[in-house]
Every structure is written in C-alpha cells, then in structure tokens.
Amino acid sequence: MTMKDHEIYVLLTDTGTVLNRTIKWFTKDPLNHASIAFDRKLTDVYSFGRKTQNNPFFAGFVKEDMSWELFKHATCEVYCCKVSTQVYNNIRNQILDMERNHAQYKYNLIGMLALLLNVEIKRDHAYFCSQFVASVFEKNGIHLINKSSLFATPGDLVNAPDLQLIYKGKLRHYIKPTRMAFKRTRTA
C-alpha cells in the first residue's frame, strides 16, 4: 500500500471580473477559476489564465501571484489532495517543466468553447484552468472527475472525492493568517 504523505492543493476562486462573471453565467458554478498549489500558504500557485492583471486575453500557463489586485476581493475554496511521494514529485516535476517551457503553452479558448458545445477537441500544449488541474492529476493516476479532463469545470472539482475542503471564504482571509502562522513557526 502506498503512503500518502504529501499534499497538493486545488484553489478555486471567483475574482468577480467581467470574464469570470461571463464564465459563471455559462457554468452556473459559483467559483470559476482553478489552480494547483504545492503548499498550504499558496505561495507556489499554477494555472492557465491571464499573464497580466489588466489583460485577460493575454493568457497561458502562469505562476499566479496571490497579492495581485485581481485576487484582493476574491472568494475561494481551498482543497487538499493527499498523494504519495512519487505522485507529488511527478506532478511537481511536470508543472516545473511546464513553467520552464511556458512559451509553448497556450490558453485553450477553443477548448472552452468546445466544452460549452459538448464537443471534444484535444489541443497539444493548450489548456483552460480546470482542464489543466484535472489533466495533471489524471496523467498521474488520480481521476478527480468521472469524465475527460477536456470537459472539466471548476464545479466538477468541488465534487471530487479525492479533494478535501479545508477553507471556504475570502482569499485574503485565508492567505494572511496562513502566511503569518508560517512566519511564526519559522522564527520560533
């Protein structure tokens, strides 16, 4: 039996932007952006989304900065997935490789439209946020949803049996105490 002694976090957010509200209108999900984090305090957060705060159309693979104004008033849910050392290392290496080669990756707007039309279109090196999260886990043997990652929505991730909800509320209320607790333990 494999020990599950590592944690990977899935962050779902609602930033309230025009694009977020548009996606919410189609999905009917309260939270419409998904990201992966490797630490409880959300310092290493990865997704497919906007590359700059002010332009949602310049998008692709991103390491997200939770201090951005974009996230200042965001509501969120933070989920934890316990994984083995091997799965943790595989997922981390996969994402770090994507970060090194970020220019190869594109935001999958065509895939989002295909999702709305229930048409399967697979594109190499192109993801939308929830597709990215579901496919990274799927590639490593953890099927968060019971359908293809091409059709993954943030709402599907909420119901994933391998994800345990650890926080629900304002993102800023989660980040500040978590980072403060981390600072206290490091200086103690």
Coordinates of C-alpha atoms in Angstrom, one line a residue:
M1 CA 0.0 0.0 0.0
T2 CA 1.3 3.4 -1.0
M3 CA 1.8 6.0 1.8
K4 CA 0.0 9.3 1.1
D5 CA 2.3 11.6 2.9
H6 CA 2.3 14.7 0.7
E7 CA -0.4 17.3 0.0
I8 CA -1.2 19.1 -3.2
Y9 CA -3.8 21.9 -3.1
V10 CA -6.5 22.9 -5.5
L11 CA -7.6 26.5 -5.3
L12 CA -11.0 27.6 -6.8
T13 CA -11.7 31.3 -7.0
D14 CA -14.2 33.9 -8.1
T15 CA -12.5 37.1 -8.8
G16 CA -15.6 39.0 -9.9
T17 CA -14.1 40.1 -13.2
V18 CA -16.2 40.5 -16.3
L19 CA -14.6 37.4 -17.8
N20 CA -15.2 35.5 -14.5
R21 CA -18.9 36.6 -14.5
T22 CA -19.3 35.6 -18.1
I23 CA -17.9 32.1 -17.4
K24 CA -20.1 31.9 -14.3
W25 CA -23.2 32.7 -16.4
F26 CA -22.4 29.7 -18.7
T27 CA -21.3 27.2 -16.0
K28 CA -23.7 28.2 -13.2
D29 CA -20.8 27.5 -10.8
P30 CA -20.0 30.0 -8.0
L31 CA -16.2 29.6 -8.4
N32 CA -14.8 29.7 -12.0
H33 CA -11.1 29.6 -11.8
A34 CA -9.0 26.6 -10.8
S35 CA -5.3 26.4 -9.8
I36 CA -2.8 24.0 -8.3
A37 CA -0.6 24.8 -5.3
F38 CA 2.2 22.9 -3.7
D39 CA 1.9 24.5 -0.2
R40 CA -0.8 25.3 2.2
K41 CA 0.1 29.0 2.2
L42 CA -0.4 29.3 -1.6
T43 CA 3.0 30.7 -2.5
D44 CA 3.5 28.4 -5.5
V45 CA 0.3 28.5 -7.4
Y46 CA 0.0 27.5 -11.0
S47 CA -2.8 27.6 -13.6
F48 CA -3.8 28.7 -17.1
G49 CA -5.1 32.2 -17.0
R50 CA -4.2 35.8 -17.6
K51 CA -0.5 36.7 -17.7
T52 CA -1.0 40.3 -16.7
Q53 CA -3.5 41.8 -14.3
N54 CA -5.2 44.1 -16.8
N55 CA -5.5 41.9 -19.9
P56 CA -7.5 38.7 -19.7
F57 CA -6.8 38.0 -23.4
F58 CA -3.1 37.6 -23.0
A59 CA -3.3 34.3 -21.3
G60 CA -1.5 30.9 -21.0
F61 CA 0.5 29.0 -18.4
V62 CA 1.0 31.2 -15.3
K63 CA 2.5 31.1 -11.9
E64 CA -0.1 33.1 -10.1
D65 CA 0.7 35.9 -7.6
M66 CA -2.0 35.9 -4.9
S67 CA -1.0 39.5 -4.0
W68 CA -2.4 40.8 -7.3
E69 CA -5.2 43.3 -7.1
L70 CA -7.2 40.7 -9.2
F71 CA -7.3 38.4 -6.1
K72 CA -7.8 41.1 -3.5
H73 CA -11.6 40.6 -3.1
A74 CA -11.8 37.0 -4.5
T75 CA -13.8 34.4 -2.8
C76 CA -12.3 30.9 -2.8
E77 CA -12.3 27.3 -1.7
V78 CA -9.1 25.5 -0.9
Y79 CA -9.0 21.8 -1.3
C80 CA -6.3 19.3 -0.2
C81 CA -5.4 16.1 -2.0
K82 CA -3.1 13.6 -0.2
V83 CA -0.7 11.9 -2.6
S84 CA 2.3 9.6 -2.4
T85 CA 5.8 10.9 -2.7
Q86 CA 6.1 9.6 -6.2
V87 CA 2.9 11.2 -7.4
Y88 CA 3.8 14.5 -5.6
N89 CA 7.2 14.5 -7.3
N90 CA 5.8 13.6 -10.7
I91 CA 3.2 16.4 -10.6
R92 CA 5.7 18.9 -9.3
N93 CA 8.2 18.0 -12.0
Q94 CA 5.5 18.1 -14.7
I95 CA 4.4 21.6 -13.6
L96 CA 8.0 22.9 -13.2
D97 CA 8.7 21.6 -16.7
M98 CA 5.7 23.5 -18.0
E99 CA 7.0 26.6 -16.2
R100 CA 10.4 26.2 -17.8
N101 CA 8.7 25.9 -21.2
H102 CA 5.8 28.2 -20.6
A103 CA 6.1 29.8 -24.1
Q104 CA 5.0 26.5 -25.6
Y105 CA 1.7 26.6 -23.7
K106 CA -1.4 28.5 -24.8
Y107 CA -4.8 29.2 -23.2
N108 CA -7.4 26.9 -24.6
L109 CA -10.1 29.2 -25.6
I110 CA -11.2 26.8 -28.4
G111 CA -11.4 24.1 -25.7
M112 CA -13.7 26.3 -23.6
L113 CA -16.0 26.9 -26.5
A114 CA -15.9 23.1 -27.3
L115 CA -16.8 22.4 -23.6
L116 CA -19.9 24.7 -23.9
L117 CA -20.9 22.9 -27.1
N118 CA -20.1 19.4 -25.6
V119 CA -17.6 18.7 -28.4
E120 CA -14.3 17.0 -27.7
I121 CA -11.4 19.0 -29.2
K122 CA -7.9 17.9 -27.9
R123 CA -5.1 20.5 -28.5
D124 CA -1.5 19.9 -27.7
H125 CA 0.0 22.4 -25.1
A126 CA -3.3 24.2 -24.7
Y127 CA -5.4 24.2 -21.5
F128 CA -8.1 26.2 -19.7
C129 CA -7.7 26.3 -15.9
S130 CA -9.9 23.4 -14.8
Q131 CA -8.8 21.3 -17.7
F132 CA -5.2 21.9 -16.6
V133 CA -5.9 20.9 -13.0
A134 CA -7.9 17.8 -13.9
S135 CA -5.4 16.6 -16.6
V136 CA -2.4 17.0 -14.3
F137 CA -3.9 14.7 -11.7
E138 CA -5.3 12.4 -14.4
K139 CA -1.9 12.0 -16.0
N140 CA -0.7 10.8 -12.6
G141 CA -3.4 8.3 -12.0
I142 CA -5.8 10.4 -9.9
H143 CA -9.1 10.9 -11.7
L144 CA -10.7 13.8 -9.9
I145 CA -13.7 13.7 -12.2
N146 CA -15.6 10.9 -13.9
K147 CA -15.3 12.4 -17.4
S148 CA -12.5 13.6 -19.7
S149 CA -10.4 16.5 -18.4
L150 CA -11.4 18.2 -21.7
F151 CA -14.8 18.8 -20.1
A152 CA -13.7 19.7 -16.6
T153 CA -15.3 22.7 -14.9
P154 CA -14.3 24.1 -11.5
G155 CA -17.7 22.9 -10.3
D156 CA -16.8 19.3 -11.2
L157 CA -13.7 19.7 -9.0
V158 CA -15.8 20.7 -6.0
N159 CA -17.3 17.2 -6.0
A160 CA -14.0 15.3 -6.5
P161 CA -13.8 12.5 -3.8
D162 CA -10.0 12.8 -3.6
L163 CA -10.2 16.5 -2.7
Q164 CA -10.9 17.6 0.9
L165 CA -12.3 21.1 1.5
I166 CA -10.0 22.9 4.0
Y167 CA -11.2 26.5 3.6
K168 CA -14.1 28.5 2.2
G169 CA -14.3 32.2 2.2
K170 CA -12.4 35.3 1.2
L171 CA -9.0 34.5 -0.2
R172 CA -7.3 37.4 1.6
H173 CA -8.6 36.0 5.0
Y174 CA -7.0 32.6 4.2
I175 CA -3.7 33.8 2.9
K176 CA -2.8 36.4 5.6
P177 CA -3.3 34.1 8.7
T178 CA -1.7 31.1 6.9
R179 CA 1.4 33.1 5.9
M180 CA 1.6 34.7 9.4
A181 CA 1.4 31.3 11.0
F182 CA 4.1 30.1 8.7
K183 CA 6.3 33.0 9.6
R184 CA 5.8 32.4 13.3
T185 CA 6.8 28.7 13.1
R186 CA 9.9 29.6 11.0
T187 CA 11.1 32.1 13.6
A188 CA 10.3 30.0 16.6

